[in-house]
mmCIF file of C-alpha atoms in Angstrom:
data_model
loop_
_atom_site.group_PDB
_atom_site.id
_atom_site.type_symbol
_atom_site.label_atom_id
_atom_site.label_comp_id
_atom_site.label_asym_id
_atom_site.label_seq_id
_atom_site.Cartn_x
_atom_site.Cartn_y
_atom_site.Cartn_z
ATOM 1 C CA UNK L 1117 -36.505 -20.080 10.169
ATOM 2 C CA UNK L 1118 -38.352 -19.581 6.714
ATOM 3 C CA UNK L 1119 -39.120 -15.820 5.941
ATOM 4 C CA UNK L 1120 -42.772 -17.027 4.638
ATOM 5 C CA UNK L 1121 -43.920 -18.172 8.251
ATOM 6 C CA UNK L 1122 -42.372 -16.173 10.008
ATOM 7 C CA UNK L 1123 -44.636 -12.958 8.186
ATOM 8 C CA UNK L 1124 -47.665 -15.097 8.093
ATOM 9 C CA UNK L 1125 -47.600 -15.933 11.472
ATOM 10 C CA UNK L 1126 -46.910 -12.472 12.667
ATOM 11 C CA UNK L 1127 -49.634 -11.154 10.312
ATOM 12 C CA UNK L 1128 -51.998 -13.295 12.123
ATOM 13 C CA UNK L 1129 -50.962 -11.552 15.409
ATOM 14 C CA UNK L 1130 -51.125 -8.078 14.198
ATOM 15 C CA UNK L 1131 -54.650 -9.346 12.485
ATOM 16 C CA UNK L 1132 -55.398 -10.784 15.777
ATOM 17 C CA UNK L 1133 -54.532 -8.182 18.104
ATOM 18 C CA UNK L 1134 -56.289 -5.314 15.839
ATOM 19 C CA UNK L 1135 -59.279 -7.485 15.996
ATOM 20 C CA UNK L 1136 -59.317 -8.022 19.908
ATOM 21 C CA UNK L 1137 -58.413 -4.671 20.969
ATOM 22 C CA UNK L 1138 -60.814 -2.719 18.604
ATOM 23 C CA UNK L 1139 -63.801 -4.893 19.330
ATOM 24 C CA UNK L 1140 -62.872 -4.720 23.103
ATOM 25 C CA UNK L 1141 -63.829 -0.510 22.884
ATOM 26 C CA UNK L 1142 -67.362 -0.949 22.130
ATOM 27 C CA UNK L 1143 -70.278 -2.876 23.813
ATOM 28 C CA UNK L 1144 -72.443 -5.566 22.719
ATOM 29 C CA UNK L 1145 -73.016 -9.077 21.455
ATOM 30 C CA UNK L 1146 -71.532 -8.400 18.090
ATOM 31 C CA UNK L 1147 -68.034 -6.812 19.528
ATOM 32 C CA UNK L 1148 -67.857 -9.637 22.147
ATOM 33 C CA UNK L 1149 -68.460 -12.122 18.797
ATOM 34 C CA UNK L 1150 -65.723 -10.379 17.257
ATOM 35 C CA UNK L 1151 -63.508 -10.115 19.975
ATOM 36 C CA UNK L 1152 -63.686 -14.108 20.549
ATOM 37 C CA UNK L 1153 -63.030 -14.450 16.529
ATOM 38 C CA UNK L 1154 -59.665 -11.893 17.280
ATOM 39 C CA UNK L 1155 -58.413 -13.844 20.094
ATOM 40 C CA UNK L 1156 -58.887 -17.252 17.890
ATOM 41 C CA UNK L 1157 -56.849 -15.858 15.091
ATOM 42 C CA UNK L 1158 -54.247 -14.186 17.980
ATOM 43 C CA UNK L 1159 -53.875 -17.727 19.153
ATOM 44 C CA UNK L 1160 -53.064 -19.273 15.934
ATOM 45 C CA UNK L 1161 -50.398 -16.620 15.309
ATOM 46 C CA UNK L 1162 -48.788 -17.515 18.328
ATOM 47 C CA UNK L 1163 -49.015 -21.059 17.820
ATOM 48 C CA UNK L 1164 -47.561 -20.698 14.265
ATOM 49 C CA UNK L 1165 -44.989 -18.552 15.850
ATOM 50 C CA UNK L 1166 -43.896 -21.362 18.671
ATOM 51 C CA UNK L 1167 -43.587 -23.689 16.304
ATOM 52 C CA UNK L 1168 -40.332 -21.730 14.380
ATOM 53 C CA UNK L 1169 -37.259 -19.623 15.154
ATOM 54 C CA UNK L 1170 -34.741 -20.331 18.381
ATOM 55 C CA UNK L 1171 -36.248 -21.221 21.747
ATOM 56 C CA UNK L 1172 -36.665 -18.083 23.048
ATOM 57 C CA UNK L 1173 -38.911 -17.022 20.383
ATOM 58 C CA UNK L 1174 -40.859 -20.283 20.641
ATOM 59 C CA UNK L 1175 -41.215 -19.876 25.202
ATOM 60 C CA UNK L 1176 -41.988 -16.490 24.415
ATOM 61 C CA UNK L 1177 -44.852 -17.571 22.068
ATOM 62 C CA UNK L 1178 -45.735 -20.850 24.662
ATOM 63 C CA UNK L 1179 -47.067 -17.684 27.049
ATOM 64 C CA UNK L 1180 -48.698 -15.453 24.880
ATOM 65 C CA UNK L 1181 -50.423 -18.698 23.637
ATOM 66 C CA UNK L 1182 -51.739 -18.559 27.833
ATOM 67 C CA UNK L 1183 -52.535 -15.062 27.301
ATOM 68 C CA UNK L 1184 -54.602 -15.768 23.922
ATOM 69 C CA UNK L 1185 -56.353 -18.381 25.944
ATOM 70 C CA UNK L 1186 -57.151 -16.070 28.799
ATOM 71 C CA UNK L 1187 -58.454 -13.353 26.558
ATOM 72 C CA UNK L 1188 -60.832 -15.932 24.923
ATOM 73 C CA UNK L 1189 -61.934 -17.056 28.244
ATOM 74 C CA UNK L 1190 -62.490 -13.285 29.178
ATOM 75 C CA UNK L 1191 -64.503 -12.608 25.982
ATOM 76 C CA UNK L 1192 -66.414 -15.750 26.879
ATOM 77 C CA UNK L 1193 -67.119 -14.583 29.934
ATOM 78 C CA UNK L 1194 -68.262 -11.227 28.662
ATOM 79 C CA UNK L 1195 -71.168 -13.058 26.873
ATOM 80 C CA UNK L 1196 -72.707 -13.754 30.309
ATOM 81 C CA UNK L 1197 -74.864 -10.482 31.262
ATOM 82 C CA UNK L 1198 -74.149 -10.613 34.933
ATOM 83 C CA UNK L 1199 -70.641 -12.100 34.842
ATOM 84 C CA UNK L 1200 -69.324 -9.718 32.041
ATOM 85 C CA UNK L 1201 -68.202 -7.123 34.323
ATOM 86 C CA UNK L 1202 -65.123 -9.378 35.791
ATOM 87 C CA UNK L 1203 -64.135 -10.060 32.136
ATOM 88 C CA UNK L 1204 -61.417 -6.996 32.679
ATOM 89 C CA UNK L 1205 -60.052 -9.429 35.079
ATOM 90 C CA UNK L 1206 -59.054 -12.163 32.278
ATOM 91 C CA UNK L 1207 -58.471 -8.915 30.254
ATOM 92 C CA UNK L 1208 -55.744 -7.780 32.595
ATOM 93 C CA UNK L 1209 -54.692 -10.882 33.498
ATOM 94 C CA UNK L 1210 -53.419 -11.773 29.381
ATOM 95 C CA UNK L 1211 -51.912 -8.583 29.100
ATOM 96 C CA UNK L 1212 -49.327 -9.620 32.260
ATOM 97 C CA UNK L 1213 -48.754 -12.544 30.609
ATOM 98 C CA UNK L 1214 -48.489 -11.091 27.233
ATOM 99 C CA UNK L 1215 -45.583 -9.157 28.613
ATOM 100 C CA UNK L 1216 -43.747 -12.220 29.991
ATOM 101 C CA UNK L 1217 -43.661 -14.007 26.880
ATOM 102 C CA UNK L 1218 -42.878 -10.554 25.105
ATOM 103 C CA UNK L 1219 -39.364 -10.486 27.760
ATOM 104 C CA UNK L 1220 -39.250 -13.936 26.277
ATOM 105 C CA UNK L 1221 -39.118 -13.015 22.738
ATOM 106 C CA UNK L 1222 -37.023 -9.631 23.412
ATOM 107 C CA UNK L 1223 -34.013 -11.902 24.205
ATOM 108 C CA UNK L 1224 -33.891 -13.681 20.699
ATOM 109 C CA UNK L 1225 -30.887 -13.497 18.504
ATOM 110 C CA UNK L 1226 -33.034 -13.564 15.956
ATOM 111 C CA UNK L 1227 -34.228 -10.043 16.441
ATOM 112 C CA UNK L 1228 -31.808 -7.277 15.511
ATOM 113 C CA UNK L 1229 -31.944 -3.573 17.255
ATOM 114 C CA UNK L 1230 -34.878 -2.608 15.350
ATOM 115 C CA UNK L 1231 -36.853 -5.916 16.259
ATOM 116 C CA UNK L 1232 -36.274 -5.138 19.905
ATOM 117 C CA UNK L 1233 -37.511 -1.608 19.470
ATOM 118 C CA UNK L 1234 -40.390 -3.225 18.773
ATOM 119 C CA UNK L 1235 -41.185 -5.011 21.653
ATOM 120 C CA UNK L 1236 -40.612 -1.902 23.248
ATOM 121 C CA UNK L 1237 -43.493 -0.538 21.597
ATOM 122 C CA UNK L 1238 -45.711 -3.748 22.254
ATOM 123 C CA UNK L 1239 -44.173 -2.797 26.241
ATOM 124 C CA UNK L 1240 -45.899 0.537 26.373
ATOM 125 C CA UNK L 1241 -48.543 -0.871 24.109
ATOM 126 C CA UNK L 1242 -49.470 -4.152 26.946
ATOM 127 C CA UNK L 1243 -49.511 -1.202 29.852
ATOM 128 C CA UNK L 1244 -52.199 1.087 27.658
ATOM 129 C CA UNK L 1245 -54.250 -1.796 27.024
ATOM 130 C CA UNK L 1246 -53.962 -2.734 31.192
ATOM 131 C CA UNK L 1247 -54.820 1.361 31.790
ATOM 132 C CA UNK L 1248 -57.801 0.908 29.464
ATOM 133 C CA UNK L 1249 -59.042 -1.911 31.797
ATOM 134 C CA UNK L 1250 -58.831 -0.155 34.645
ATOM 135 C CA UNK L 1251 -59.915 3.813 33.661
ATOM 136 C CA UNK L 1252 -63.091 2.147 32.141
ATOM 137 C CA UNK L 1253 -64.579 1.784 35.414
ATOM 138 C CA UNK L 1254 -64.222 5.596 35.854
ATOM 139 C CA UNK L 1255 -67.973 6.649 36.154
ATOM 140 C CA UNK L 1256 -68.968 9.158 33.478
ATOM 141 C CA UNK L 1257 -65.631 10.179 31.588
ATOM 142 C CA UNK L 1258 -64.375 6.479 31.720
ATOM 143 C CA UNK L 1259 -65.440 4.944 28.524
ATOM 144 C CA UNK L 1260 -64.541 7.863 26.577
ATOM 145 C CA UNK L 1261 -61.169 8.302 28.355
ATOM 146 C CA UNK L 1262 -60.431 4.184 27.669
ATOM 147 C CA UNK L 1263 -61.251 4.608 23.770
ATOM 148 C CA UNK L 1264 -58.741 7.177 23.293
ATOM 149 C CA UNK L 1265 -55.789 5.426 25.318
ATOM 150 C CA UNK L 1266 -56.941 1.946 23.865
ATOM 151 C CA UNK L 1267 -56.278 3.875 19.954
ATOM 152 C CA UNK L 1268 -53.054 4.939 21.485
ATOM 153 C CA UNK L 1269 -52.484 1.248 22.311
ATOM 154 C CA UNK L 1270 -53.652 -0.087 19.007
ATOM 155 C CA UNK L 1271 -51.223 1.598 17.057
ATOM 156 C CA UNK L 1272 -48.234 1.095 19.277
ATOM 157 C CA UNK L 1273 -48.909 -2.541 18.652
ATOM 158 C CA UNK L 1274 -49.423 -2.427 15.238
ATOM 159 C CA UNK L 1275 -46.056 -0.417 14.939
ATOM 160 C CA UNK L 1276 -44.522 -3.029 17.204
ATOM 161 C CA UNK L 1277 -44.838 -5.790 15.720
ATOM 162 C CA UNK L 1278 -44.173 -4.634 12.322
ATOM 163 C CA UNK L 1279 -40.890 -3.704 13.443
ATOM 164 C CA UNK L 1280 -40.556 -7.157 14.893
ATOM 165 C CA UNK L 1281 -42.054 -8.448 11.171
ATOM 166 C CA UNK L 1282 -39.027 -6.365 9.511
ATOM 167 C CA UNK L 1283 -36.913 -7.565 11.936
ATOM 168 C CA UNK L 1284 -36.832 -11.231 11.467
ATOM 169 C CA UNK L 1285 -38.105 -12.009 7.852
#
């Protein structure tokens, strides 16, 4: 595995997943836009990312290139005014399978201690983002409540895969 993909390709996931998740918090055309744009650059991480390292690393990255896919299809889906409300569905749905290709990738040799730490992090991180989906539909205090746990989930999975970034280049 060659240091200089494995950090670009994991920089396009961290870009990716920033990109996604913070678009995801607000409404509108433009964040939907910008979500679909996140989840583009999220897939081509992962695709860079199957393409290197030992095999569990690359049928680790074969799923979260499903869950990529998903979350496109949900952003897609989002688009459409009276359809947009099931988009938490695909939402949901990617961050399951996000968390079987992240099982995938914590049982690389690659990855020392530290690595695995953070796909921890990403763990906790996948079951924020899943809480966000679901507390948004809280009338009233929802939206405010999801913005503050999807931040919480932002960071964990910037911090996560950095440590996996550290880890393996």
């Amino acid at each position: 595995m060659t240091s200089k993909i494995s950090f670009l390709s994991i920089t396009y996931i961290i870009a990716g997943t920033l990109i996604s998740i913070i678009s995801g918090i607000t409404d509108g055309m433009a964040s939907v836009l910008f979500s679909i744009f996140g989840f583009i650059i999220l897939f081509s991480g992962y695709n860079r990312l199957s393409k290197e390292s030992d095999f569990q690393i690359k049928k680790g990255a074969s799923k979260l290139r499903i869950a990529a896919i998903i979350g496109l299809i949900g952003s897609a889906i989002d688009l459409i005014p009276v359809l947009g409300a099931f988009s938490y569905i695909f939402y949901v749905i990617s961050f399951v399978y996000q968390i079987f290709g992240m099982l995938d990738i914590r049982k690389s040799d690659v990855l020392t201690s530290f690595g695995k730490s953070g796909v921890t992090y990403i763990f906790v991180a996948m079951g924020f983002a899943i809480l966000v989906g679901l507390v948004d539909f809280i009338p009233l205090i929802g939206g405010a409540m999801a913005e503050y746990i999807a931040y919480t989930s932002i960071t964990l999975m910037f911090f996560g895969w950095t440590k996996i970034q550290e880890s393996a280049c």
